[in-house]
CSV table of C-alpha atoms in Angstrom, one decimal:
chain,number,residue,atom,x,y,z
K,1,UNK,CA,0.0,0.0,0.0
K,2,UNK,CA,1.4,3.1,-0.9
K,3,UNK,CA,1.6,5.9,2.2
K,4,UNK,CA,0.0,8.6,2.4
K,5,UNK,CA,2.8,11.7,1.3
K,6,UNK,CA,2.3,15.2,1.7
K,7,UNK,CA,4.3,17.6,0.0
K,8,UNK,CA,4.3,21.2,1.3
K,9,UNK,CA,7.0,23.9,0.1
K,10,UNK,CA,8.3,25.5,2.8
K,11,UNK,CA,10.5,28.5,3.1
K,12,UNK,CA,12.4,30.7,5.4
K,13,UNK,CA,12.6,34.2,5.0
K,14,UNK,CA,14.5,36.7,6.1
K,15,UNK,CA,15.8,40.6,5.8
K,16,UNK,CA,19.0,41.3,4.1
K,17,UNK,CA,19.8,44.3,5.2
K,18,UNK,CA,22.5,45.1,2.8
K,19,UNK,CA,20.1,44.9,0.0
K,20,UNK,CA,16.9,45.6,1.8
K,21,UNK,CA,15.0,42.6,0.0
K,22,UNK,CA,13.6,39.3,1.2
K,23,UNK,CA,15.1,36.0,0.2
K,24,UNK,CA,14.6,32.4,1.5
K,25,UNK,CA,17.3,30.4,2.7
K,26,UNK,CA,16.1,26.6,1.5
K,27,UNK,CA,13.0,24.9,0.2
K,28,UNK,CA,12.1,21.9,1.8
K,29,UNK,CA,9.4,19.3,0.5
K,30,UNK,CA,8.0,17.4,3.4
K,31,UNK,CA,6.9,14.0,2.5
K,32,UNK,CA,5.6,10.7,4.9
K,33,UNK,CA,4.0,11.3,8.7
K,34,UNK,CA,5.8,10.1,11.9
K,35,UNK,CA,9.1,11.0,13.3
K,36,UNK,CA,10.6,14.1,11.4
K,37,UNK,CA,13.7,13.8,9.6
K,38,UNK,CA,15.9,16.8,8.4
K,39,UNK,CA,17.7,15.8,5.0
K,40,UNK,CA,20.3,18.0,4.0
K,41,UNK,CA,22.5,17.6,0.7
K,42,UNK,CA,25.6,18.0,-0.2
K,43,UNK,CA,27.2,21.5,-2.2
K,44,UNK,CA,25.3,21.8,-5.3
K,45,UNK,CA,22.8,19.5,-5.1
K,46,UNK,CA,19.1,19.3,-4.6
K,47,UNK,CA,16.5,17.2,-3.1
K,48,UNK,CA,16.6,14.7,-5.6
K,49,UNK,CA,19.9,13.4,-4.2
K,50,UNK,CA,17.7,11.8,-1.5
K,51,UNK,CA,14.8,10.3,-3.8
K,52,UNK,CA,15.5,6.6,-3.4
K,53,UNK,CA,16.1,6.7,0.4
K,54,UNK,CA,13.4,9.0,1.0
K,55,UNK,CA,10.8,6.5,-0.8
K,56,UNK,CA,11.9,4.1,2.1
K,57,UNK,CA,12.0,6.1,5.1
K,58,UNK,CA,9.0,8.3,4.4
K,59,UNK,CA,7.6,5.2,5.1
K,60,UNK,CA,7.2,5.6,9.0
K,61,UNK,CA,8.8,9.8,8.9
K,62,UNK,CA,8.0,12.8,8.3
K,63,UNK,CA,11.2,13.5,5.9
K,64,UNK,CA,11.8,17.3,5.5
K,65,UNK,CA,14.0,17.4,2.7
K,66,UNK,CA,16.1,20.6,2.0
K,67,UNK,CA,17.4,22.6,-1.4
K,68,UNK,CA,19.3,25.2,-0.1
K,69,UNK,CA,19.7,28.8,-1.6
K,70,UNK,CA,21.3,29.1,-5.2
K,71,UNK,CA,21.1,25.2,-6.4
K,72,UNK,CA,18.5,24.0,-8.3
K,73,UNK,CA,15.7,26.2,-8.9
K,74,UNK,CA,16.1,27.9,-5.6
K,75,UNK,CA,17.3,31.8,-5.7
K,76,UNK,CA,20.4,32.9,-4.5
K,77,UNK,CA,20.8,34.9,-1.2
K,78,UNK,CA,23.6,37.2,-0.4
K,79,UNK,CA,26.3,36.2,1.6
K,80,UNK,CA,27.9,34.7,4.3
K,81,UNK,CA,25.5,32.1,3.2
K,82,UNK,CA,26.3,29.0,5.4
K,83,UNK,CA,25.5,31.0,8.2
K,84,UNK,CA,22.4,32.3,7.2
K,85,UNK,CA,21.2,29.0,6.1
K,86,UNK,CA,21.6,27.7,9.3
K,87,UNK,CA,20.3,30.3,11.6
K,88,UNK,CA,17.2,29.4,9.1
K,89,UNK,CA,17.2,26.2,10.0
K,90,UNK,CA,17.0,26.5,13.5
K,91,UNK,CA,13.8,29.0,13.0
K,92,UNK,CA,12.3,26.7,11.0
K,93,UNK,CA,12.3,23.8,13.6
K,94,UNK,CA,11.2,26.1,15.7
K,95,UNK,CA,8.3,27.3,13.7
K,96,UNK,CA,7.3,23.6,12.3
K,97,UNK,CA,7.1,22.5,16.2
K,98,UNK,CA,9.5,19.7,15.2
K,99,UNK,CA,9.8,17.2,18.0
K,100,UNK,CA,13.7,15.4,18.5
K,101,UNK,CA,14.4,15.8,14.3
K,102,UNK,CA,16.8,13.2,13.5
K,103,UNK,CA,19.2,14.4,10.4
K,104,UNK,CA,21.0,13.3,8.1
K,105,UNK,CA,23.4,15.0,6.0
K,106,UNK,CA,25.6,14.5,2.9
K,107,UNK,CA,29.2,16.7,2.4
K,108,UNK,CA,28.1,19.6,3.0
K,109,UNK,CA,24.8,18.7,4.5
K,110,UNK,CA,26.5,16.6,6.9
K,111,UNK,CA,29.0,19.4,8.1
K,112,UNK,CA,26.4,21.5,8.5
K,113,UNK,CA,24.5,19.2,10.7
K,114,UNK,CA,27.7,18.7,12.8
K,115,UNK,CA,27.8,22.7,13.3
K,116,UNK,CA,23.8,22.4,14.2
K,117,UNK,CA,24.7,19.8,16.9
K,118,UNK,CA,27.2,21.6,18.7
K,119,UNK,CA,24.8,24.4,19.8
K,120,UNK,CA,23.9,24.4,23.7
K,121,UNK,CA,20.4,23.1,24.2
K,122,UNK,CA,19.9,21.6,20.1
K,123,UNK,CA,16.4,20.0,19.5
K,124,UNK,CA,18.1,17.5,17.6
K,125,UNK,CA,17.8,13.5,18.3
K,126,UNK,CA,20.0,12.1,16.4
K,127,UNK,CA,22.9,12.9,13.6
K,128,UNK,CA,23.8,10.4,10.7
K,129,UNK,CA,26.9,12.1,8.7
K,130,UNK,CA,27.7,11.0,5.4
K,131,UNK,CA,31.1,11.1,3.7
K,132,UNK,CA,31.6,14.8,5.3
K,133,UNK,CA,34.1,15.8,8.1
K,134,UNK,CA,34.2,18.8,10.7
K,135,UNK,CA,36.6,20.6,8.5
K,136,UNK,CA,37.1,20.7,4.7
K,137,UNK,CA,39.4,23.2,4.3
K,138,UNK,CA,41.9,20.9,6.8
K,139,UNK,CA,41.2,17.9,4.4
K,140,UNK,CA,42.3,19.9,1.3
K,141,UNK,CA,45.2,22.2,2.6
K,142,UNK,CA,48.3,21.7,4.7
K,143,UNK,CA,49.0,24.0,8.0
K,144,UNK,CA,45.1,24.8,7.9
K,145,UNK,CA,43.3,28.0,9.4
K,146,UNK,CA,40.5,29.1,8.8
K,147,UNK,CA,41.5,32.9,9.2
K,148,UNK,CA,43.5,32.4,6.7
K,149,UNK,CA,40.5,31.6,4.2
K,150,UNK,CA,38.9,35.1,2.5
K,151,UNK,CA,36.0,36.2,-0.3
K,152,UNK,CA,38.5,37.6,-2.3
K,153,UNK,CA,41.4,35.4,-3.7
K,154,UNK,CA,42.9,34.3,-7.0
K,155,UNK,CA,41.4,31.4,-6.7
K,156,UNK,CA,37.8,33.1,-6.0
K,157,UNK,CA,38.0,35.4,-8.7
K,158,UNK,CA,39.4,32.5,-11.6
K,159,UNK,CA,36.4,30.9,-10.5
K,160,UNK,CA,33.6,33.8,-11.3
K,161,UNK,CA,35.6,34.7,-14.4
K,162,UNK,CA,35.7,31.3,-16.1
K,163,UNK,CA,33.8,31.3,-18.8
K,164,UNK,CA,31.1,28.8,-19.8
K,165,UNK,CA,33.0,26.3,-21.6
K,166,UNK,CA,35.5,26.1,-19.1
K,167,UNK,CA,33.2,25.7,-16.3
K,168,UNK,CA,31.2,23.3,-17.9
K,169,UNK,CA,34.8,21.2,-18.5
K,170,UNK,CA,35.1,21.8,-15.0
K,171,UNK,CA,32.7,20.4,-13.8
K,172,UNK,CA,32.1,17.5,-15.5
K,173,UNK,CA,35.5,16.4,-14.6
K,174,UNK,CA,34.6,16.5,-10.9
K,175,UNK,CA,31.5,14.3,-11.5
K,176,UNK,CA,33.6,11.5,-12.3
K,177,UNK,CA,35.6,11.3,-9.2
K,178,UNK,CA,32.3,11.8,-7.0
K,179,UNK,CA,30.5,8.5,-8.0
K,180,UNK,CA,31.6,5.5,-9.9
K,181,UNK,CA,28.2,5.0,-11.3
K,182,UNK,CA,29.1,6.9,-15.2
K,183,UNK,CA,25.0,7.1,-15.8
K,184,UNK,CA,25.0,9.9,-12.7
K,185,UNK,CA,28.0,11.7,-14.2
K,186,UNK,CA,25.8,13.7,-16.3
K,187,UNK,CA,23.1,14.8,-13.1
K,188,UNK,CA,25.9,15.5,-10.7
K,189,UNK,CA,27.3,18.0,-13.8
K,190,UNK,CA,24.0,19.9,-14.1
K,191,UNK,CA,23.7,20.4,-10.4
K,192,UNK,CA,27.0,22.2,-10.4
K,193,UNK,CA,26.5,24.2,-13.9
K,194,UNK,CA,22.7,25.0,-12.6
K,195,UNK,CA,24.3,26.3,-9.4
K,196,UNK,CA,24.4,30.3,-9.0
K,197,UNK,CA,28.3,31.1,-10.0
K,198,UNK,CA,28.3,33.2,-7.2
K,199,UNK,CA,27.3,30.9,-4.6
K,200,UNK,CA,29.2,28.1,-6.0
K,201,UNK,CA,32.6,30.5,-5.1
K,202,UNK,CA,31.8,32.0,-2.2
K,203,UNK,CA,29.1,29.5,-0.7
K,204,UNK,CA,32.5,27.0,-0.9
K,205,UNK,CA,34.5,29.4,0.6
K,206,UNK,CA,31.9,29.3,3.9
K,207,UNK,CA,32.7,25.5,4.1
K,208,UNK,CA,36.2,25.9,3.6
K,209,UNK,CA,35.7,28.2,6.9
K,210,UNK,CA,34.2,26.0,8.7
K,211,UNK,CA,36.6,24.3,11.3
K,212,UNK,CA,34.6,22.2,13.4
K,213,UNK,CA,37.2,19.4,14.9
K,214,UNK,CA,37.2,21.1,18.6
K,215,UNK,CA,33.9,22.5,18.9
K,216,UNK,CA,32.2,18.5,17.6
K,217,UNK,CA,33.6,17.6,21.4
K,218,UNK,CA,30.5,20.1,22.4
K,219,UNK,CA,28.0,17.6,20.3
K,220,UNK,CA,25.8,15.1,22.9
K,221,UNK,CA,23.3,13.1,20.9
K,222,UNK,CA,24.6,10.2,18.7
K,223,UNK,CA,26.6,10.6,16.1
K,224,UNK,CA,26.5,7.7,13.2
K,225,UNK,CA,29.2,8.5,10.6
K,226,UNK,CA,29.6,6.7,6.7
K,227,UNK,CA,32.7,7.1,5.0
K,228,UNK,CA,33.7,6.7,1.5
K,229,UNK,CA,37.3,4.9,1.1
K,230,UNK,CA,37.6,5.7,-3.3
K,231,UNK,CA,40.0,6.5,-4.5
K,232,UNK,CA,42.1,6.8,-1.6
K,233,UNK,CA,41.3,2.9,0.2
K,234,UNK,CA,40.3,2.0,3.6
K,235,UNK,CA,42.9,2.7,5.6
K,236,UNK,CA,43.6,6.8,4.9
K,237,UNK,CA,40.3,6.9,4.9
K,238,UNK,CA,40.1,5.8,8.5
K,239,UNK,CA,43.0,7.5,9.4
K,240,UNK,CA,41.3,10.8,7.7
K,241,UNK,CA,38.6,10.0,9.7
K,242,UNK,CA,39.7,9.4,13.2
K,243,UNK,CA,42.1,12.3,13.2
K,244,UNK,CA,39.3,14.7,12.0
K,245,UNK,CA,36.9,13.3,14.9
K,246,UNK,CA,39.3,12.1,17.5
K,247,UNK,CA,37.3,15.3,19.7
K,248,UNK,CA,34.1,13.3,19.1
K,249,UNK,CA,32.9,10.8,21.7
K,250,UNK,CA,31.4,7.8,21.5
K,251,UNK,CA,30.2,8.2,17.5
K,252,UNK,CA,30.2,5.5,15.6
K,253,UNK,CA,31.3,4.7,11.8
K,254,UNK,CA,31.1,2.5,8.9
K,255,UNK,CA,32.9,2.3,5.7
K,256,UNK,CA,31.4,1.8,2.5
K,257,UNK,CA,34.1,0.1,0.7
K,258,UNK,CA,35.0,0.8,-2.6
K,259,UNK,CA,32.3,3.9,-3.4
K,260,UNK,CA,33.2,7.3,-4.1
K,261,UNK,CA,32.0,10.0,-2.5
K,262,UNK,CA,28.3,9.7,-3.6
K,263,UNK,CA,27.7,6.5,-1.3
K,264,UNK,CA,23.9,6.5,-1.9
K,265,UNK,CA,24.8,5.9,-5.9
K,266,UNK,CA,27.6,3.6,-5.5
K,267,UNK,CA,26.3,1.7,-2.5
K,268,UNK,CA,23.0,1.9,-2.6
K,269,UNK,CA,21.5,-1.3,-0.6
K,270,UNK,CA,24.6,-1.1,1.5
K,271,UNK,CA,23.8,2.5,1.9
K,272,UNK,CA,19.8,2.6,2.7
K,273,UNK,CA,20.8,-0.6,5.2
K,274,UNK,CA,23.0,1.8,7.2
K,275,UNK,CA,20.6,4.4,7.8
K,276,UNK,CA,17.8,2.6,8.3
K,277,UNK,CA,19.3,0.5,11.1
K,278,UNK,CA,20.8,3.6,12.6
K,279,UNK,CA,17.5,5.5,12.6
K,280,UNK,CA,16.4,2.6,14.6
K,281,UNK,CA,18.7,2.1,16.8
């Protein structure tokens, strides 16, 4: 019998003062009844990323699943734009009357989730993290600080410049090392080409900001974690891993061996396995 699915856009708003305008920070379709479940996705993508776990789970939750500001069809805000999304997020749980949400986050969805968890007196249940880590920027660059990470930057500004062509290049050569599965190449490109330019630089440069590894020892609900191990193998990814959380206690992770970074398309029955025996545990 197929369940009864409601699907409500939803969206926070709030006053740019720079600008003097109104923008909203996410859509969200809700979708299933029972316990609500916050599912955020990774940098660039939408909603969608979620459709074949969501079919499951919606099953016996409420899932609230997010497309945040400048992906998809959803209008760009101004920024800093990782912290505006998630001082929306809190209102919203607030607003929705959302008892214990459980969520579950992919890249950036699950850093984001982390930084959700370590405020004092969360409404959160329950966090399930997948493939992300408390701080990007560490992963990709050597002596890491955050201070050190600005708007403006060669880098930055190579990035807004690029022209189509190149971008497009671009991009579709980082699909390929994000899933093995070649027939989601071509989605995972369009998510990054429909992406606002501008919040594809400087949205990335929030994450690259955000440095998490002392302040996860604040986090007290439980903590499931997935990994990927491609293309590096298990044991730097666990070694990645267990440096990056060491300040975490009591968390617990899995690997999915031999996927890429888009676990839910490379292992999918391993993957939907995973989280629903964590959401019931």
């Amino acid at each position: 019998m197929i369940p009864i699915q409601r699907t409500i856009i939803l969206s926070i708003l709030f006053l740019s003062i720079s600008v003097n305008s109104q923008n909203k920070a996410f859509e969200v379709n809700v979708i299933g009844k029972g316990n609500p479940i916050l599912l955020f996705p990774g940098f660039t993508c939408t909603g969608e990323v979620w459709k074949d776990l969501v079919t499951e789970i919606s099953k016996t939750n409420e899932c609230h699943v997010f497309t945040f500001a400048g992906f998809g069809d959803v209008a760009a805000i101004e920024k800093p734009w990782l912290p505006k999304i998630k001082d929306a997020i809190i209102d919203y749980v607030e607003q929705q009357n959302l008892n214990n949400p459980i969520i579950i986050g992919h890249s950036l969805g699950g850093a984001l989730g982390l930084w959700l968890a370590t405020d004092e007196n969360h409404p959160y249940a329950k966090l399930i993290v997948v493939d992300a880590l408390p701080s990007t920027g560490a992963l990709m660059m050597p002596n890491f600080n955050s201070e050190n990470i600005a708007y403006e930057s060669p880098w930055n500004n190579q990035l807004l410049g690029m022209n189509e062509v190149s971008f497009e290049k671009m991009a579709s050569q980082m699909a390929t090392g994000m899933t093995l599965k070649t027939d989601k190449h071509e989605q995972l490109t369009d998510w990054i080409l429909q992406a606002d330019r501008e919040t594809y630089v400087y949205g990335y440069t929030d994450l690259l900001k955000l440095d998490l590894r002392e302040d996860i020892a604040k986090i007290d609900i439980p903590v499931k974690v997935l990994g990927a191990t491609h293309p590096y193998g298990l044991e730097m990814a666990k070694a990645t891993f267990e440096n990056q959380y060491k300040n975490l206690k009591g968390y617990e992770i899995e690997f999915a061996e031999g996927s890429a970074h888009f676990i839910m398309y490379d292992k999918p029955e391993w993957f939907l396995e995973k989280i629903v025996a964590a959401l019931k545990n």
